[in-house]
One Martini backbone bead per residue (centre of mass of N, CA, C, O) as a GRO file, in nm:
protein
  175
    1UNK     BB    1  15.716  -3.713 -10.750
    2UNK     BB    2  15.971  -3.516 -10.780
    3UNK     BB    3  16.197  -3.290 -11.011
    4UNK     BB    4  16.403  -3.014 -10.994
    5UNK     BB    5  16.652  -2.898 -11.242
    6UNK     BB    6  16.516  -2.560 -11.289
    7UNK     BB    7  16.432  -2.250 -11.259
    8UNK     BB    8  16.208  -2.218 -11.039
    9UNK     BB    9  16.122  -2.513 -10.892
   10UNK     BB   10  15.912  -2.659 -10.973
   11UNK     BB   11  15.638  -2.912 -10.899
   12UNK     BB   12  15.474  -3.184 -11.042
   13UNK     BB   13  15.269  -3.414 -10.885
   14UNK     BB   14  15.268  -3.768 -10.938
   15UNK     BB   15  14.980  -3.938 -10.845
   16UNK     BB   16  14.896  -4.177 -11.050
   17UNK     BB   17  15.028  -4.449 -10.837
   18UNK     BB   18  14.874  -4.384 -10.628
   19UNK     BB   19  14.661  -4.449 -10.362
   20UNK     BB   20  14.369  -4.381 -10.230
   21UNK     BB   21  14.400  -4.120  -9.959
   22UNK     BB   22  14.421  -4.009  -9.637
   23UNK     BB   23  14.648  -3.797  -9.437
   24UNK     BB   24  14.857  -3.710  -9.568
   25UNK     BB   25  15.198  -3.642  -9.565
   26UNK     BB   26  15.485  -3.412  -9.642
   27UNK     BB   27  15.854  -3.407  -9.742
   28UNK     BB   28  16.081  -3.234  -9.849
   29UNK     BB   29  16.396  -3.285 -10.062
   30UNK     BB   30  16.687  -3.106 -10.083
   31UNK     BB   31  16.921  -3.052 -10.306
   32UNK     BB   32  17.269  -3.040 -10.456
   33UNK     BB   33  17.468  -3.097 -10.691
   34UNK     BB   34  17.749  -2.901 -10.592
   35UNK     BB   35  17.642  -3.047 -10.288
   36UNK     BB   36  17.522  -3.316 -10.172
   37UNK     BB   37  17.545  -3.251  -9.855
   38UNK     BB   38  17.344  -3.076  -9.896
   39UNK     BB   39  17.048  -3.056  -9.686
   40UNK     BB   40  16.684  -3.002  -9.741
   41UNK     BB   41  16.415  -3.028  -9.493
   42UNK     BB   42  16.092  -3.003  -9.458
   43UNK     BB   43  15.851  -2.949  -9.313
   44UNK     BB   44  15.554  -3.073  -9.272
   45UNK     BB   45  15.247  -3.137  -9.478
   46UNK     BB   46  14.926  -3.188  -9.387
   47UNK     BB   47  14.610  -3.319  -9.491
   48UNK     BB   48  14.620  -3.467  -9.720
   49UNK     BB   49  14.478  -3.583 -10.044
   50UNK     BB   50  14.362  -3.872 -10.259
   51UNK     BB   51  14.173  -3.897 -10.505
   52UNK     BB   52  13.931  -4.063 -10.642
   53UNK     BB   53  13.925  -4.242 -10.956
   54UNK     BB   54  13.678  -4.274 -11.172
   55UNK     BB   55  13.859  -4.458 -11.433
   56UNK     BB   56  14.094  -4.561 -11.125
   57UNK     BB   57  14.290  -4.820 -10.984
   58UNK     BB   58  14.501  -4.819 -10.707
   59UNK     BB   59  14.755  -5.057 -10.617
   60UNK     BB   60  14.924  -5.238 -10.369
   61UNK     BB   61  15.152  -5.547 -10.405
   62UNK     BB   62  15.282  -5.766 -10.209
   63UNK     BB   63  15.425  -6.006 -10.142
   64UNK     BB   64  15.300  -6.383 -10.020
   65UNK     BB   65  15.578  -6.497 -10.078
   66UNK     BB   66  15.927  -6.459  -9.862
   67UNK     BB   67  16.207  -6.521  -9.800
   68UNK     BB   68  16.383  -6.462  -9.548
   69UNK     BB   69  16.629  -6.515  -9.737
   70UNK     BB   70  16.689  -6.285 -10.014
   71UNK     BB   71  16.933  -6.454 -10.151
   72UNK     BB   72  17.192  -6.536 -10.371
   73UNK     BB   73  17.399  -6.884 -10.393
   74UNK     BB   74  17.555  -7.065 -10.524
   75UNK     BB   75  17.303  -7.105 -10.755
   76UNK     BB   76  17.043  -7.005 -10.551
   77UNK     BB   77  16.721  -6.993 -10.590
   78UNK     BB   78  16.485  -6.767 -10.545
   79UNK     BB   79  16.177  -6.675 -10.416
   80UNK     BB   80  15.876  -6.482 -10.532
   81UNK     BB   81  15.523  -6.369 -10.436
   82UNK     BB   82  15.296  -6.217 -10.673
   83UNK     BB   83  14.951  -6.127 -10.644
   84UNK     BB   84  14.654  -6.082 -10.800
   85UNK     BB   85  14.290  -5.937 -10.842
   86UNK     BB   86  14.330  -5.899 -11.151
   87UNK     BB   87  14.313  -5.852 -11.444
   88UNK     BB   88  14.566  -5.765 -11.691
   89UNK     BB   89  14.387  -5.631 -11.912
   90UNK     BB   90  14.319  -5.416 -11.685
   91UNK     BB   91  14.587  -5.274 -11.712
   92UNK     BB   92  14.776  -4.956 -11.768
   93UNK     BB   93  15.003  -4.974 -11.524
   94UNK     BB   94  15.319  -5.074 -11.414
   95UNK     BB   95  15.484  -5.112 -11.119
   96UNK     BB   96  15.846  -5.224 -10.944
   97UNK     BB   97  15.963  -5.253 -10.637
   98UNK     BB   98  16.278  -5.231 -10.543
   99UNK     BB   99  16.553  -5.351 -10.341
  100UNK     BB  100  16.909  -5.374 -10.388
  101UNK     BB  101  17.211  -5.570 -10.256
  102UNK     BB  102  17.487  -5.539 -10.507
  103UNK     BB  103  17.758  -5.785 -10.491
  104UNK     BB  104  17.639  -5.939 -10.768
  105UNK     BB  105  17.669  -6.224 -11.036
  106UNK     BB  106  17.912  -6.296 -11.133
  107UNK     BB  107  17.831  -6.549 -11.399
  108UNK     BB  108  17.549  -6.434 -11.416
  109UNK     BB  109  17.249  -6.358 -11.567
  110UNK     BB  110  17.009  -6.179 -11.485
  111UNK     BB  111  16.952  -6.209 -11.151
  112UNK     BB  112  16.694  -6.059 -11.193
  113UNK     BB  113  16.340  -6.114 -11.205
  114UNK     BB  114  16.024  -6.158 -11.398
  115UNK     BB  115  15.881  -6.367 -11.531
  116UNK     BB  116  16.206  -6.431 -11.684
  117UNK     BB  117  16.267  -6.155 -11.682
  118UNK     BB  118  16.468  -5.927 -11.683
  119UNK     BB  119  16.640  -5.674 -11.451
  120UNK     BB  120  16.788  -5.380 -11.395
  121UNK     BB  121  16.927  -5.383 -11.052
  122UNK     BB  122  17.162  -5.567 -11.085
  123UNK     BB  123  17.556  -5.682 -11.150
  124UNK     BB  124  17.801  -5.461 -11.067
  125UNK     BB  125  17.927  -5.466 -10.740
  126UNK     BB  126  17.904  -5.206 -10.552
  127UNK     BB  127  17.830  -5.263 -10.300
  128UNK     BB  128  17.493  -5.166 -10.274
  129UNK     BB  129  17.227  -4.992 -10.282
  130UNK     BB  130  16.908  -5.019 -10.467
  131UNK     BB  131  16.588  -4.817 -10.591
  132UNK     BB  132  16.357  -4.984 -10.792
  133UNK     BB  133  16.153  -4.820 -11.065
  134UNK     BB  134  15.958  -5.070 -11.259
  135UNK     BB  135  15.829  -5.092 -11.611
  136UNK     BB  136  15.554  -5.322 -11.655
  137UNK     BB  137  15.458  -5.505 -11.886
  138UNK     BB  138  15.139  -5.654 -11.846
  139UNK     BB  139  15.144  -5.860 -12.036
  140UNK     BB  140  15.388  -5.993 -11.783
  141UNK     BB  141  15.131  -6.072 -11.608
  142UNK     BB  142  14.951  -6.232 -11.319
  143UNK     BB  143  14.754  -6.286 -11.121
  144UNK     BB  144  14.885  -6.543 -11.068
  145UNK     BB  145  15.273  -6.596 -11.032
  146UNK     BB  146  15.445  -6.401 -10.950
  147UNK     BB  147  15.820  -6.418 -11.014
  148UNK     BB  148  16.086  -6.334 -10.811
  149UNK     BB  149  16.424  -6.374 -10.894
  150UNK     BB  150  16.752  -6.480 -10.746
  151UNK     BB  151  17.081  -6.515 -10.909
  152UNK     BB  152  17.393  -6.659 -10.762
  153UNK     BB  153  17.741  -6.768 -10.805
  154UNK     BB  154  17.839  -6.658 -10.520
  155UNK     BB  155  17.960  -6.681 -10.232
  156UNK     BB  156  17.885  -6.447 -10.144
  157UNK     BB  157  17.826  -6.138 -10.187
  158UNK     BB  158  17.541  -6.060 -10.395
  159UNK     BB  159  17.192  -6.079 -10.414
  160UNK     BB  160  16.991  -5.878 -10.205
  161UNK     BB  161  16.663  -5.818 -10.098
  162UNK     BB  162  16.499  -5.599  -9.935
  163UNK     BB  163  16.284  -5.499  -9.672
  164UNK     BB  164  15.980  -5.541  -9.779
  165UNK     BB  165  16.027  -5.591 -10.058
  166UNK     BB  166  15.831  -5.661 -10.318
  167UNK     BB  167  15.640  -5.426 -10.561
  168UNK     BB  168  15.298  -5.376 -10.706
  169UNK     BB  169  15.202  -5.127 -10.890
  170UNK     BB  170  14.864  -5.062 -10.975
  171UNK     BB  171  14.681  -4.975 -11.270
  172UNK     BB  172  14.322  -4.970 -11.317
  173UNK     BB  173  14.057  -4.994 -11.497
  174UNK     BB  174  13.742  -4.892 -11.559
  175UNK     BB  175  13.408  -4.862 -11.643
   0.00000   0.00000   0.00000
């Protein structure tokens, strides 16, 4: 929701992405560019609340189709299905949340992506987990048949999507 990287050290938290709703908790992580080792977690804060917005509507999207194991081996093709409940025209921002395992992608080019566009989130091969928030051009959405897809040629560990799965954040203008 925010990052300091310099004193006084405030944060103005952006919720602009986030559904309205009641009952939230929050706790800080403090780290240290200097010491990445230390960390300072805070108590929780309760009781917050989002609250509605005039004329705008955010919901969070997730798989509606999603394969057991979302991973892909010697050039096998994956997909997830994310449907929306709104029209792509009324939406005015979106937010794809993903977790990718990247083992890499072989020699495949681009081997994640969104209705056929790539997506940045893996193909280093760093074997390591990457948590990533991309923004995706609404014109570039659909209703039904949102395509989350992953393809690598690797025999072993390649591109393997992690559980809870792709979701897209939605802000809807509303009338």
């Amino acid at each position: 929701l925010g990052t300091a990287g310099a004193a006084p050290f405030a944060v103005e938290w952006d919720t602009s992405m986030l559904p309205a709703q009641q009952g939230i908790s929050v706790r800080a992580e403090v780290s240290f560019r200097d010491d990445p080792s230390l960390v300072y977690v805070t108590p929780a804060a309760s009781g917050l609340a989002i609250p509605e917005r005039p004329r705008a509507l955010v919901k969070l999207y997730n798989a509606s189709e999603f394969p057991p194991l979302f991973r892909s081996r010697v050039g096998e093709k994956k997909t997830a299905r994310i449907d929306l409940d709104t029209d792509p025209a009324r939406i005015e921002k979106a937010l794809l949340h993903i977790v990718v395992w990247d083992g890499g992608c072989g020699t495949t080019k681009n081997c994640v992506s969104l209705n056929g566009e790539p997506l940045p989130v893996a193909g280093e091969g760093g074997h390591n987990l990457q948590y990533s928030i991309l923004e995706i051009d609404p014109k570039k959405l659909r209703r039904t048949g949102n395509l989350v897809e992953v393809l690598s040629d690797t025999e072993q560990h390649g591109v393997e999507v992690m559980l809870p799965g792709p979701a897209l954040a939605v802000r809807e203008k509303l009338p």
